[in-house]
Short mmCIF file of C-alpha atoms in Angstrom, two decimals:
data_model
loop_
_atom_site.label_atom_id
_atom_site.label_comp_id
_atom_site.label_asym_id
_atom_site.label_seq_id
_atom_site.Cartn_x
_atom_site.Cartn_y
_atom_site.Cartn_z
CA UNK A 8 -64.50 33.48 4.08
CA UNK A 9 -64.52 35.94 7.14
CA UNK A 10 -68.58 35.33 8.96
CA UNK A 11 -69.67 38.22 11.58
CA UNK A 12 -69.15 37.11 14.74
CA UNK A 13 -72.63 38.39 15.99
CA UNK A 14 -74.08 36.54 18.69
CA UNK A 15 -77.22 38.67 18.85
CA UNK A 16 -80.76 36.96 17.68
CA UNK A 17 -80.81 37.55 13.90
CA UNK A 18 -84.41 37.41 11.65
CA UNK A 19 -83.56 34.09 10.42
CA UNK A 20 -82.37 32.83 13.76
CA UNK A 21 -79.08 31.04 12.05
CA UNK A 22 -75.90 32.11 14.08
CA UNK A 23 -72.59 32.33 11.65
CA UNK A 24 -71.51 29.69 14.59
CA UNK A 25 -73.94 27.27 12.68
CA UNK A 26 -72.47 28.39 9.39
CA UNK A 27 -68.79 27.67 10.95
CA UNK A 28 -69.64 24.09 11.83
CA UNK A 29 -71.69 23.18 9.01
CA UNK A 30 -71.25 19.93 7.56
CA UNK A 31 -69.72 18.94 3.99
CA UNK A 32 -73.58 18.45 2.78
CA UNK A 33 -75.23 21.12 4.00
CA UNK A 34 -72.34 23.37 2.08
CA UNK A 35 -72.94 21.64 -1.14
CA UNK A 36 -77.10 22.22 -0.74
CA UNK A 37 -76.10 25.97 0.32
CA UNK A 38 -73.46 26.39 -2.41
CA UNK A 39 -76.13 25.31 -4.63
CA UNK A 40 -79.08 27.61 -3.54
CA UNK A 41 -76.11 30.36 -4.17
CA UNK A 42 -75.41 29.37 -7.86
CA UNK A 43 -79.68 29.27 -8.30
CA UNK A 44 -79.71 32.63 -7.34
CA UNK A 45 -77.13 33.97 -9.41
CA UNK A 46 -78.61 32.07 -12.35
CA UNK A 47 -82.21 33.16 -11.29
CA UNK A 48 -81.41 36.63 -10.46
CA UNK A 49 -83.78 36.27 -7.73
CA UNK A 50 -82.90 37.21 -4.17
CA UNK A 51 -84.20 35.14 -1.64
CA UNK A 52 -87.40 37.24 0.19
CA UNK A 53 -86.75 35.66 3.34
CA UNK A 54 -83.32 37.65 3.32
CA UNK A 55 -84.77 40.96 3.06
CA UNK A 56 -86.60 41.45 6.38
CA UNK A 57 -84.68 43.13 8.79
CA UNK A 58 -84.05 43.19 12.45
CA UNK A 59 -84.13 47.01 14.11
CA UNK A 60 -82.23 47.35 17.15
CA UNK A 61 -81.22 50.55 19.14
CA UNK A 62 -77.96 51.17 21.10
CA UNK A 63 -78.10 54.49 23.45
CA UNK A 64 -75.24 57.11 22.31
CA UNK A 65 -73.18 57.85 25.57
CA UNK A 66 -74.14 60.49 27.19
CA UNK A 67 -76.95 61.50 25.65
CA UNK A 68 -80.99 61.94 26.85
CA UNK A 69 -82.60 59.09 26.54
CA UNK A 70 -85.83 60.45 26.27
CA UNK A 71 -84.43 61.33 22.73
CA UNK A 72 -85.04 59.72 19.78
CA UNK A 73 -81.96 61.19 18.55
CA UNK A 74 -80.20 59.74 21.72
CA UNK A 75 -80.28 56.01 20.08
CA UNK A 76 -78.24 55.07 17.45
CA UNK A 77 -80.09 52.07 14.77
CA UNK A 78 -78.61 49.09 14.09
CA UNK A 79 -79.85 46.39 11.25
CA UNK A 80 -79.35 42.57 11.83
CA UNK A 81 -79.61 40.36 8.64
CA UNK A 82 -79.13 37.01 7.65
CA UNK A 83 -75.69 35.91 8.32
CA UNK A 84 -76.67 33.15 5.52
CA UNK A 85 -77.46 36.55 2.86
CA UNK A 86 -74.36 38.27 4.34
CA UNK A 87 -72.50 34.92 3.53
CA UNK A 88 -73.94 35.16 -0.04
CA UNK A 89 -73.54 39.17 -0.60
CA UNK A 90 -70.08 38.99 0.29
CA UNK A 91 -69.70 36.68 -2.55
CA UNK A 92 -71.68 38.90 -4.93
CA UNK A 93 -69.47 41.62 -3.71
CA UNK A 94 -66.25 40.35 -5.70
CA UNK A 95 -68.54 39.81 -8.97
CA UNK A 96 -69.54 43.71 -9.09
CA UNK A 97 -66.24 45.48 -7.50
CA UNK A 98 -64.48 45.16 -10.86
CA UNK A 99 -67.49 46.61 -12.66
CA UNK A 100 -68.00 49.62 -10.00
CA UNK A 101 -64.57 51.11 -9.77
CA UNK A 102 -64.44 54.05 -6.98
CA UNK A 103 -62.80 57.26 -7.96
CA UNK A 104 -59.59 57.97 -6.70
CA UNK A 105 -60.26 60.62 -4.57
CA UNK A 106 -62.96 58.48 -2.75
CA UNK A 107 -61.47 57.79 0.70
CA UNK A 108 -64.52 55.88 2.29
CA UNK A 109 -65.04 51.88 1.04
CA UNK A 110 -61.62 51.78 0.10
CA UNK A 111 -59.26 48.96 1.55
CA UNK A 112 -55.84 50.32 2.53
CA UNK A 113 -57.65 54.08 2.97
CA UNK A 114 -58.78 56.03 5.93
CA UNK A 115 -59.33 58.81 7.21
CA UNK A 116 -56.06 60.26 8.15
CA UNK A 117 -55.04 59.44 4.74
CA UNK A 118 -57.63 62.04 3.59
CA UNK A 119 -56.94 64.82 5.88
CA UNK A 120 -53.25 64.13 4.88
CA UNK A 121 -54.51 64.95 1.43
CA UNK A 122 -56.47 68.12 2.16
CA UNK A 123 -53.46 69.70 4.51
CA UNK A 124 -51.28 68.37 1.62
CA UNK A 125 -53.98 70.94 -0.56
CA UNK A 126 -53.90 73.77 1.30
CA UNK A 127 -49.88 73.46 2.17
CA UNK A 128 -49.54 73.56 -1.75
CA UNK A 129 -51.79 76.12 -2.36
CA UNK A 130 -50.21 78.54 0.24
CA UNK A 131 -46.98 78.25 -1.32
CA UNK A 132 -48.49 79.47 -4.79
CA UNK A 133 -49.73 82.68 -2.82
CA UNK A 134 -53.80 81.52 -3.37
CA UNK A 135 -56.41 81.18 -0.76
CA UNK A 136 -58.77 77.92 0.00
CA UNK A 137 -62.29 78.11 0.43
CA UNK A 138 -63.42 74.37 1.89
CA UNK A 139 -67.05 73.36 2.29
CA UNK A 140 -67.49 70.51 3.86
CA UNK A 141 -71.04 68.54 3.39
CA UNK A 142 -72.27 65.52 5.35
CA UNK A 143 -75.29 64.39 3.77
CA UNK A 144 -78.00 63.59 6.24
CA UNK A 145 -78.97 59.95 6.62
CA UNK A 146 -77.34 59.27 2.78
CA UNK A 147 -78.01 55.68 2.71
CA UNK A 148 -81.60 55.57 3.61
CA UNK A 149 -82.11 58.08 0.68
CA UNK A 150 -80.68 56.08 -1.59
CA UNK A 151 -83.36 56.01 -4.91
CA UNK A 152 -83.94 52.16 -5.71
CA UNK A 153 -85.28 52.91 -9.02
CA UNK A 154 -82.13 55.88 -9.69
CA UNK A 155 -79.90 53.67 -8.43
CA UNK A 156 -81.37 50.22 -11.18
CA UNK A 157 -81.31 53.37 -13.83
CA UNK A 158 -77.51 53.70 -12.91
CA UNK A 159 -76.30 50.04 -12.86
CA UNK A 160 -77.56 49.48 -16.12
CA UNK A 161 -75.15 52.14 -17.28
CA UNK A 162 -72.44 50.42 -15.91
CA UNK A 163 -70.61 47.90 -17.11
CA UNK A 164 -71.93 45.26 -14.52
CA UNK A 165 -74.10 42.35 -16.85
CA UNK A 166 -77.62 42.70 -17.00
CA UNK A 167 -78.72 39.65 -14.88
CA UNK A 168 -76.26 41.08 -11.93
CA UNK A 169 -78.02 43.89 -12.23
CA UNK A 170 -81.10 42.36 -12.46
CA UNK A 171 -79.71 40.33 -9.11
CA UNK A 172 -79.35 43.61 -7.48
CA UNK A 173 -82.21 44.48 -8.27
CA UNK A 174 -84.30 41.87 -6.53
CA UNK A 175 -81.74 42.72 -3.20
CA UNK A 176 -83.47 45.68 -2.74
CA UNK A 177 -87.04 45.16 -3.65
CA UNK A 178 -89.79 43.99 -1.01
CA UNK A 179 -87.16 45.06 2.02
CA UNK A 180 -88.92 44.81 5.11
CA UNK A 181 -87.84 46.05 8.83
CA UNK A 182 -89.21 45.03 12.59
CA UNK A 183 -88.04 47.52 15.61
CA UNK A 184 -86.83 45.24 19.09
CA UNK A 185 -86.46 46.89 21.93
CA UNK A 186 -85.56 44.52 24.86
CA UNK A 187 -88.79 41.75 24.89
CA UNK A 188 -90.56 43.88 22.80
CA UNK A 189 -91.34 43.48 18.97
CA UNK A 190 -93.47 46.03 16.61
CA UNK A 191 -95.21 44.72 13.71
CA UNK A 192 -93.25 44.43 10.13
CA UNK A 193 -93.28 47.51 7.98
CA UNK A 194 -91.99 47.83 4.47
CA UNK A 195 -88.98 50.15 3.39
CA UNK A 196 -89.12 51.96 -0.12
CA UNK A 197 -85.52 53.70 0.03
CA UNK A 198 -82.25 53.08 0.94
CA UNK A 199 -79.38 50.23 0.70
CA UNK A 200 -79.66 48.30 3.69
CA UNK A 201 -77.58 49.16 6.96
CA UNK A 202 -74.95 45.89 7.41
CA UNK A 203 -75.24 44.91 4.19
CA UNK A 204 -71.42 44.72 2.62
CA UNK A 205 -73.24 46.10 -0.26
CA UNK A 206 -74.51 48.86 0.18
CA UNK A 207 -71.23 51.16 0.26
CA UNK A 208 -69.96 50.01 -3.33
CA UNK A 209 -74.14 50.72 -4.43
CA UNK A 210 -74.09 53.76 -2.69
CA UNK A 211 -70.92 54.76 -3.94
CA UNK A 212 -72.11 54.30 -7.42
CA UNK A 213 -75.29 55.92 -6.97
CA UNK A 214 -73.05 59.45 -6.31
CA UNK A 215 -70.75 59.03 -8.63
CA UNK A 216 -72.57 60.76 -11.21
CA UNK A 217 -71.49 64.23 -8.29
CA UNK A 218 -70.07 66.30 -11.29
CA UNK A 219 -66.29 66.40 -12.06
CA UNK A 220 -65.24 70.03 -11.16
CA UNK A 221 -62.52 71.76 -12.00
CA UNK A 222 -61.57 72.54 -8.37
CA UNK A 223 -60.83 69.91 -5.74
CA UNK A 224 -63.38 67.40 -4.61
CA UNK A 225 -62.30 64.56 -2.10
CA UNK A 226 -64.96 61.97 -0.86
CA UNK A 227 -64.84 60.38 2.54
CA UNK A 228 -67.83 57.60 2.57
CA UNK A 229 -71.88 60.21 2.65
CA UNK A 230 -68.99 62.98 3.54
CA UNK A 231 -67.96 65.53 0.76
CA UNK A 232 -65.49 68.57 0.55
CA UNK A 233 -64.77 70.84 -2.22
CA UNK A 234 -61.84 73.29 -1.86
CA UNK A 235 -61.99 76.45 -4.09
CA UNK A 236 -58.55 78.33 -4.81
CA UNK A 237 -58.93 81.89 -4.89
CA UNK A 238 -56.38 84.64 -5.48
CA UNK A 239 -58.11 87.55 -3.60
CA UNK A 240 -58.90 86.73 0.02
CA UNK A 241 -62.58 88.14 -0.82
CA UNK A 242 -65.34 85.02 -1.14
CA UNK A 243 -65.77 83.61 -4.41
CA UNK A 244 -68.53 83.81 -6.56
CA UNK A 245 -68.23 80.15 -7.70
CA UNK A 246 -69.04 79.01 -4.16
CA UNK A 247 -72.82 79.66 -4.44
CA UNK A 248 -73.12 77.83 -7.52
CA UNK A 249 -70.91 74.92 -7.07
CA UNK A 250 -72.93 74.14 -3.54
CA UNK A 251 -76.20 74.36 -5.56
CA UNK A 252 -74.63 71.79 -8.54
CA UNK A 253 -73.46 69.00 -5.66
CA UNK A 254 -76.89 69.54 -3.53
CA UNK A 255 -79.08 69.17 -6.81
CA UNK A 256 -76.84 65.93 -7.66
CA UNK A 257 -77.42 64.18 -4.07
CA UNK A 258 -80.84 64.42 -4.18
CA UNK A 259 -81.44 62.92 -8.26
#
């Protein structure tokens, strides 16, 4: 299975390197302390706390907090495990298929293909296309933990997965690093963690409750764009009220 390559100091302090040239016993112990947590349901604490790193955005003031952009190191020993926990709920969590984001063999010229493909179609019929295109603000650290339990459990996923899941994102804790510098732990009460393989299918799931309109909706990862078809050229009156239905939705 494919390890990060991360050389940076992680929480833990285990490089994948040490994972990559671990001996036959050490993988039986660790293959075991997997199957206890799948049976247990418990995530191990020790694999919640997070590293907080900043990279400076080119070009940009770095007197700015807005200049840096975050960065979470885990565990590659928990990123070992969730990748592995991964394949157990994909089947259970199937993506819609206009989602364009999380999806292997998808990108995002395959999406704007899609919406020219839209409008090209839509021209031809002699109607007009109203887009509005959303990117919702910081959409994984706003992530519910108990909305997003609530909506597992009306999935088809088994209870102690979700249960499992559960227990991933309870007590997560964060330090900030910046260069020899280290702040004091602090606890985080939203989100699915940043570098977690996760946390797109969980976020994923947590929107796809986003209602099923009748016009076009195409997803592209916290990025959304409805296109209303109009026959007049004047502005709809659906728009008002289908941007109030998708905000209200993000933010249950």
């Amino acid at each position: 299975m494919r390890l990060p390559k991360s050389k940076a100091p992680l929480p833990d302090e285990i490089p994948s390197m040490a994972i990559r040239v671990m001996p036959w016993k050490c993988l039986v112990v660790l293959t075991r302390l997997f199957n206890s947590i799948l049976r247990t349901g418990h995530f191990k604490e020790a694999w919640t706390l997070g590293k907080f790193i900043v990279l400076p955005k080119p070009s940009k003031d770095r007197h700015r907090p807005s200049s840096y952009h975050p960065i979470t190191l885990l565990s590659h020993v928990a990123k070992l495990f969730e990748r592995l926990l991964l394949r157990k709920i994909v089947p259970h969590l199937p993506l819609r298929v206009k989602q364009f984001g999380f999806c292997s063999e998808h990108s995002t010229t395959l999406q704007l293909t899609r919406v020219l493909n839209l409008l090209a179609c839509e021209i031809n019929r002699g109607r007009c296309t109203v887009g509005i295109f959303l990117d919702i603000e910081k959409a994984f650290d706003r992530v519910s933990h108990e909305g997003l339990v609530a909506k597992l459990l009306k999935t088809s996923l088994p209870q102690a997965i979700v249960r499992l899941l559960a227990s991933f994102l309870a007590n997560r804790q964060f330090f900030v690093a910046v260069e020899n510098a280290e702040s004091g732990i602090r606890s985080i009460k939203a989100g699915v963690p940043q570098g977690s393989c996760l946390s797109p299918r969980l976020y994923a799931a947590y929107t796809d409750e986003i209602p099923k309109l009748n016009e076009s909706l195409q997803e592209w990862k916290e990025d959304i764009e409805l296109a209303l078809y109009v026959i007049s050229t004047g502005t709809p009156q659906h728009l008002p009220s289908r941007t109030t239905v998708l905000a209200y939705t993000s933010m249950a």
